Amino acid sequence: MNKLYLVVPCYNEQEVLPETSKRLLKKVSDLIVENRISPESRIVFVDDGSKDDTWNIIEGLHGQNPVFQGIKLSRNKGHQNALLAGLMTVKEHCDTAISLDADLQDDTDAIDEMLLRYEEGCEVVYGVRSSRKTDSFFKKSTALLFYKLMSCMGVETVYNHADYRLMSKRALESMEKFSEVNLFLRGIVPLIGFKSTTVSYKREKRFAGESKYPLKKMLSFAWDGITSFSVKPIKMISFVGALSLFAGICMLLTLFVLFLCGREFGDKIFYTALACAFFGFQFLSTGIVGEYIGKTYMESKHRPRYIIETYLK
Ligand code: UDP
Ligand code: MG
């Protein structure tokens, strides 16, 4: 039977953990009673170097009930790394793993539907927010901008999906082959492939405590997402350079023809044309060098070139 592991990254979550553990325990117990998951299923909290009582609470929960497990990172490494640490640790023991936030913003009832989709053969099930009513205007608009920017940059992500998702053991094992250090799991998971689907859920308000993603962390997360998956910014430099060089050359040629026809023109227009061509050339050269660096960068990630889904022997 499906051994399900719930993986919950926690950073300074002492206010929410007592309630989160209660709700997750109820969910897992119900699913066990309904024979949907194995009695050996577990709830794993990953303490991402918290400075509050988070780890003590996790230890306490583990002492009370072996269904709760804990992983403590040596220091704060950020949400994505904490999540990866949890998923890579449990993949040895589970059949499926579901990652979800500690603050109960991800509706735990969506787990039932995720399991149904898994039983139908999906190896990755993305939790997608059906509405963002509970998010602030700022959060909503920055998130929209983020998804739009990602798609402009050619990065494949699932719209309105955070890191609430089910992954099969096989999908987790494939994820391990992505050995990159600058982690952006939302970009990596679609690259894995396999049959996948989405399940929508209503995003709740944070149960207690405050967001661990202040603006600075959010911006660096978005920047990581773009620069780890796209070399389009470099291509844009080349494009602007080529455009400017082309405009500069056209202007210079026009001025040359005017000169041959004996027509007068001011110095200013000549210098503008020269600057346009010169800076265009500079930009284009930088862009070309950038293209090579971009290729080296992508190579350095050593991403798997393919993942075999089936081999009929
Ligand atoms: N988190 C983490 N390490 C960090 C920041 C956040 O493990 O450095 C966890 C946090 O405890 C929560 C999840 O990541 O379980 C999402 O964070 P949060 O709810 O604060 O983000 P938001 O929902 O505001 O985007
Ligand atoms: Mg949250």
Coordinates of C-alpha atoms and ligand atoms in Angstrom, one line a residue:
M1 CA 0.0 0.0 0.0
N2 CA 1.1 3.6 -0.7
K3 CA 3.6 4.7 1.9
L4 CA 2.9 8.5 2.0
Y5 CA 5.4 10.9 3.5
L6 CA 4.4 14.5 4.1
V7 CA 7.4 16.8 4.1
V8 CA 7.1 20.2 5.9
P9 CA 9.9 22.7 5.9
C10 CA 9.8 24.9 9.0
Y11 CA 11.7 28.1 9.8
N12 CA 10.8 29.7 13.1
E13 CA 7.3 28.1 13.1
Q14 CA 6.7 27.6 16.8
E15 CA 3.4 29.4 16.6
V16 CA 1.9 27.2 14.0
L17 CA 3.5 23.8 14.6
P18 CA 1.1 22.6 17.4
E19 CA -1.9 23.2 15.2
T20 CA -0.2 22.0 12.0
S21 CA 0.9 18.7 13.6
K22 CA -2.6 18.1 14.9
R23 CA -4.3 18.7 11.5
L24 CA -1.7 16.7 9.6
L25 CA -2.0 13.8 12.1
K26 CA -5.8 13.8 11.7
K27 CA -5.4 13.8 7.9
V28 CA -2.9 10.9 7.9
S29 CA -4.9 8.9 10.4
D30 CA -8.1 9.3 8.4
L31 CA -6.4 8.2 5.2
I32 CA -4.9 5.2 7.0
V33 CA -8.4 4.2 8.4
E34 CA -9.8 4.6 4.9
N35 CA -7.1 2.2 3.6
R36 CA -5.9 4.9 1.2
I37 CA -2.3 4.9 2.5
S38 CA -0.1 2.6 4.5
P39 CA 0.0 2.7 8.3
E40 CA 3.8 3.2 7.9
S41 CA 3.1 6.7 6.4
R42 CA 4.9 9.6 8.1
I43 CA 4.9 13.3 8.7
V44 CA 8.4 14.8 8.4
F45 CA 9.2 18.2 9.7
V46 CA 12.4 19.8 8.4
D47 CA 13.8 22.4 10.7
D48 CA 15.6 24.9 8.5
G49 CA 17.9 26.3 11.2
S50 CA 15.2 27.9 13.3
K51 CA 16.1 30.2 16.1
D52 CA 13.0 29.7 18.1
D53 CA 11.4 26.6 19.7
T54 CA 10.6 24.8 16.5
W55 CA 13.1 21.9 16.9
N56 CA 12.0 21.3 20.6
I57 CA 8.5 21.0 19.4
I58 CA 9.5 18.6 16.6
E59 CA 11.4 16.5 19.1
G60 CA 8.4 16.5 21.4
L61 CA 6.1 15.4 18.7
H62 CA 8.5 12.6 17.7
G63 CA 8.7 11.4 21.3
Q64 CA 4.9 11.3 21.5
N65 CA 4.1 9.6 18.2
P66 CA 6.5 7.9 15.8
V67 CA 4.4 9.0 12.9
F68 CA 6.2 12.4 13.3
Q69 CA 9.8 12.5 12.2
G70 CA 12.2 15.4 12.2
I71 CA 15.2 16.5 10.2
K72 CA 17.3 19.3 11.5
L73 CA 19.5 21.3 9.2
S74 CA 22.8 22.6 10.6
R75 CA 21.8 26.2 9.8
N76 CA 19.2 28.2 7.8
K77 CA 19.6 27.3 4.2
G78 CA 16.3 28.6 2.8
H79 CA 13.0 27.1 1.9
Q80 CA 14.1 25.4 -1.3
N81 CA 17.1 23.7 0.2
A82 CA 15.1 22.6 3.3
L83 CA 12.5 21.1 1.0
L84 CA 15.1 19.3 -1.0
A85 CA 16.8 17.9 2.1
G86 CA 13.4 16.5 3.3
L87 CA 12.4 15.0 -0.1
M88 CA 15.8 13.5 -0.7
T89 CA 15.8 11.9 2.8
V90 CA 12.4 10.4 2.6
K91 CA 12.6 9.1 -1.0
E92 CA 14.4 6.0 0.3
H93 CA 11.4 5.1 2.5
C94 CA 8.3 6.4 0.8
D95 CA 6.2 5.5 -2.3
T96 CA 4.9 9.1 -2.6
A97 CA 5.9 12.4 -0.9
I98 CA 3.8 15.5 -0.6
S99 CA 5.6 18.8 0.3
L100 CA 3.6 21.5 2.0
D101 CA 4.1 24.6 4.0
A102 CA 4.0 24.6 7.8
D103 CA 1.7 27.6 8.1
L104 CA -1.5 25.7 6.9
Q105 CA -1.9 27.9 3.9
D106 CA -2.0 24.8 1.7
D107 CA -5.4 23.2 2.2
T108 CA -4.7 19.7 3.5
D109 CA -8.0 18.4 2.0
A110 CA -6.4 18.6 -1.4
I111 CA -4.2 15.7 -0.4
D112 CA -7.2 13.3 -1.0
E113 CA -7.5 14.4 -4.6
M114 CA -3.7 14.3 -5.1
L115 CA -3.7 10.7 -4.0
L116 CA -6.6 10.0 -6.4
R117 CA -4.6 11.4 -9.3
Y118 CA -1.6 9.4 -8.2
E119 CA -3.7 6.2 -8.1
E120 CA -4.8 7.1 -11.7
G121 CA -1.1 7.0 -12.8
C122 CA 0.1 10.6 -12.3
E123 CA 3.6 10.8 -10.9
V124 CA 3.6 14.5 -10.2
V125 CA 0.5 16.3 -8.9
Y126 CA 0.8 20.1 -8.6
G127 CA -1.3 21.9 -6.1
V128 CA -2.6 25.1 -7.8
R129 CA -4.2 28.0 -6.0
S130 CA -7.7 28.5 -7.3
S131 CA -7.9 32.0 -5.8
R132 CA -5.6 34.4 -4.1
K133 CA -8.3 36.2 -2.1
T134 CA -6.5 35.8 1.2
D135 CA -3.2 37.2 -0.2
S136 CA -2.5 40.9 0.1
F137 CA -2.7 43.1 -3.0
F138 CA 1.1 43.4 -2.9
K139 CA 1.6 39.6 -2.8
K140 CA -1.0 39.0 -5.5
S141 CA 0.5 41.6 -7.9
T142 CA 4.1 40.6 -7.3
A143 CA 3.2 36.9 -7.8
L144 CA 1.4 37.7 -11.1
L145 CA 4.4 39.7 -12.3
F146 CA 6.7 36.8 -11.3
Y147 CA 4.7 34.2 -13.3
K148 CA 4.5 36.6 -16.3
L149 CA 8.2 37.3 -16.2
M150 CA 9.1 33.6 -16.0
S151 CA 7.0 32.8 -19.0
C152 CA 8.5 35.7 -21.0
M153 CA 11.9 34.3 -20.1
G154 CA 10.9 31.0 -21.5
V155 CA 11.0 29.2 -18.1
E156 CA 8.3 26.5 -17.8
T157 CA 6.4 26.8 -14.5
V158 CA 2.9 25.8 -13.5
Y159 CA 0.8 29.0 -13.0
N160 CA -0.1 29.7 -9.4
H161 CA 1.7 26.6 -8.1
A162 CA 4.0 27.0 -5.2
D163 CA 5.7 24.0 -3.7
Y164 CA 2.5 22.1 -2.6
R165 CA 2.9 18.9 -4.7
L166 CA 2.8 15.2 -4.7
M167 CA 5.8 13.3 -6.2
S168 CA 6.2 9.6 -6.7
K169 CA 9.3 7.8 -5.6
R170 CA 10.4 7.6 -9.3
A171 CA 9.9 11.3 -9.8
L172 CA 11.9 12.0 -6.6
E173 CA 14.7 9.7 -7.8
S174 CA 14.8 11.6 -11.1
M175 CA 14.9 14.9 -9.3
E176 CA 18.1 13.8 -7.5
K177 CA 19.8 13.8 -10.9
F178 CA 19.5 17.6 -11.0
S179 CA 22.6 18.4 -9.1
E180 CA 22.4 22.2 -9.3
V181 CA 23.1 24.4 -6.3
N182 CA 20.9 27.4 -7.1
L183 CA 17.7 25.6 -6.4
F184 CA 14.4 26.5 -8.0
L185 CA 12.3 23.4 -7.6
R186 CA 9.3 24.8 -9.4
G187 CA 11.4 25.0 -12.5
I188 CA 13.1 21.6 -12.0
V189 CA 10.0 19.5 -11.5
P190 CA 8.4 20.2 -14.9
L191 CA 11.8 19.2 -16.5
I192 CA 11.5 15.8 -14.9
G193 CA 8.6 14.9 -17.1
F194 CA 6.3 11.8 -16.4
K195 CA 2.5 12.0 -16.4
S196 CA 1.4 15.0 -14.3
T197 CA -1.7 16.9 -13.5
T198 CA -2.9 19.7 -11.3
V199 CA -5.3 19.8 -8.3
S200 CA -6.8 23.2 -7.4
Y201 CA -7.2 24.3 -3.8
K202 CA -8.2 27.4 -1.9
R203 CA -5.2 29.2 -0.4
E204 CA -5.8 30.0 3.2
K205 CA -4.4 32.8 5.3
R206 CA -1.2 32.0 7.3
F207 CA -2.5 30.3 10.5
A208 CA -0.2 32.2 12.8
G209 CA 3.2 33.9 12.8
E210 CA 4.4 36.0 9.9
S211 CA 5.7 35.3 6.4
K212 CA 9.3 34.0 6.2
Y213 CA 9.6 35.5 2.7
P214 CA 10.2 39.2 3.1
L215 CA 10.6 41.3 0.0
K216 CA 14.4 40.8 -0.2
K217 CA 14.0 37.0 -0.1
M218 CA 11.2 37.1 -2.6
L219 CA 13.2 39.1 -5.1
S220 CA 16.3 36.9 -4.7
F221 CA 14.0 33.8 -5.2
A222 CA 12.6 35.3 -8.4
W223 CA 16.0 36.3 -9.6
D224 CA 17.3 32.8 -8.9
G225 CA 14.4 31.3 -10.8
I226 CA 15.1 33.4 -13.9
T227 CA 18.9 33.1 -13.9
S228 CA 19.0 29.4 -13.1
F229 CA 16.7 28.5 -16.0
S230 CA 17.0 31.1 -18.7
V231 CA 19.8 32.7 -20.7
K232 CA 17.3 35.1 -22.3
P233 CA 18.7 38.1 -20.4
I234 CA 21.9 37.6 -22.3
K235 CA 20.1 37.2 -25.6
M236 CA 18.3 40.5 -24.9
I237 CA 21.6 42.2 -24.6
S238 CA 22.7 40.8 -27.9
F239 CA 19.4 41.9 -29.5
V240 CA 19.6 45.4 -28.2
G241 CA 23.2 45.6 -29.3
A242 CA 22.4 44.3 -32.8
L243 CA 19.5 46.8 -33.1
S244 CA 21.6 49.7 -32.0
L245 CA 24.5 48.7 -34.4
F246 CA 22.1 48.3 -37.3
A247 CA 20.5 51.8 -36.6
G248 CA 24.0 53.4 -36.2
I249 CA 25.1 51.9 -39.5
C250 CA 21.9 53.0 -41.3
M251 CA 22.4 56.5 -40.0
L252 CA 26.1 56.6 -41.0
L253 CA 25.3 55.3 -44.5
T254 CA 22.5 58.0 -44.9
L255 CA 24.9 60.7 -43.8
F256 CA 27.6 59.4 -46.2
V257 CA 25.1 59.6 -49.1
L258 CA 24.1 63.1 -48.0
F259 CA 27.8 64.0 -47.9
L260 CA 28.3 62.6 -51.4
C261 CA 25.3 64.7 -52.6
G262 CA 27.0 67.7 -51.1
R263 CA 24.2 68.2 -48.5
E264 CA 25.0 69.8 -45.2
F265 CA 24.3 68.2 -41.8
G266 CA 25.4 69.1 -38.3
D267 CA 28.1 67.4 -36.2
K268 CA 25.6 66.3 -33.6
I269 CA 23.8 63.9 -35.9
F270 CA 27.1 62.4 -37.1
Y271 CA 28.4 61.8 -33.5
T272 CA 25.0 60.4 -32.5
A273 CA 25.2 57.9 -35.4
L274 CA 28.7 57.0 -34.5
A275 CA 27.9 56.5 -30.8
C276 CA 24.9 54.4 -31.8
A277 CA 27.0 52.1 -33.9
F278 CA 29.9 52.0 -31.4
F279 CA 27.7 51.2 -28.4
G280 CA 25.7 48.7 -30.4
F281 CA 28.9 46.9 -31.3
Q282 CA 30.0 46.9 -27.7
F283 CA 26.7 45.5 -26.5
L284 CA 26.7 42.8 -29.2
S285 CA 30.2 41.7 -28.4
T286 CA 29.3 41.5 -24.7
G287 CA 26.2 39.5 -25.7
I288 CA 28.2 37.1 -27.8
V289 CA 30.7 36.5 -25.0
G290 CA 27.6 36.1 -22.7
E291 CA 26.2 33.4 -25.0
Y292 CA 29.3 31.3 -24.5
I293 CA 29.3 31.9 -20.8
G294 CA 25.6 31.1 -20.7
K295 CA 26.2 27.8 -22.5
T296 CA 29.1 27.0 -20.1
Y297 CA 26.8 27.8 -17.2
M298 CA 24.1 25.5 -18.4
E299 CA 26.6 22.7 -19.0
S300 CA 28.0 23.2 -15.5
K301 CA 24.7 22.2 -14.0
H302 CA 25.1 18.6 -15.3
R303 CA 21.4 18.2 -15.7
P304 CA 20.3 14.8 -16.9
R305 CA 20.0 14.8 -20.7
Y306 CA 17.1 12.4 -20.6
I307 CA 15.0 10.4 -18.1
I308 CA 13.7 7.0 -19.2
E309 CA 10.0 6.5 -18.4
T310 CA 9.5 2.9 -19.6
Y311 CA 11.8 0.2 -21.1
L312 CA 9.9 -2.7 -22.6
K313 CA 12.2 -5.7 -22.6
Ligands
UDP1 N1 10.8 28.4 5.2 C1 11.9 27.7 5.4 N2 13.1 28.4 5.3 C2 13.2 29.7 5.1 C3 12.0 30.4 4.9 C4 10.8 29.7 4.9 O1 11.9 26.5 5.6 O2 14.3 30.3 5.1 C5 9.5 27.6 5.2 C6 8.4 28.2 6.1 O3 8.6 27.7 7.4 C7 7.1 27.7 5.5 C8 7.5 27.7 4.0 O4 8.9 27.7 3.9 O5 6.8 26.4 5.9 C9 6.9 28.9 3.2 O6 7.3 30.1 3.9 P1 6.2 31.2 4.2 O7 4.9 30.6 4.5 O8 6.8 32.2 5.2 O9 6.1 31.9 2.8 P2 4.9 32.7 2.1 O10 3.7 31.8 2.2 O11 4.7 33.9 2.9 O12 5.3 32.9 0.7
MG2 MG 3.1 30.8 3.8

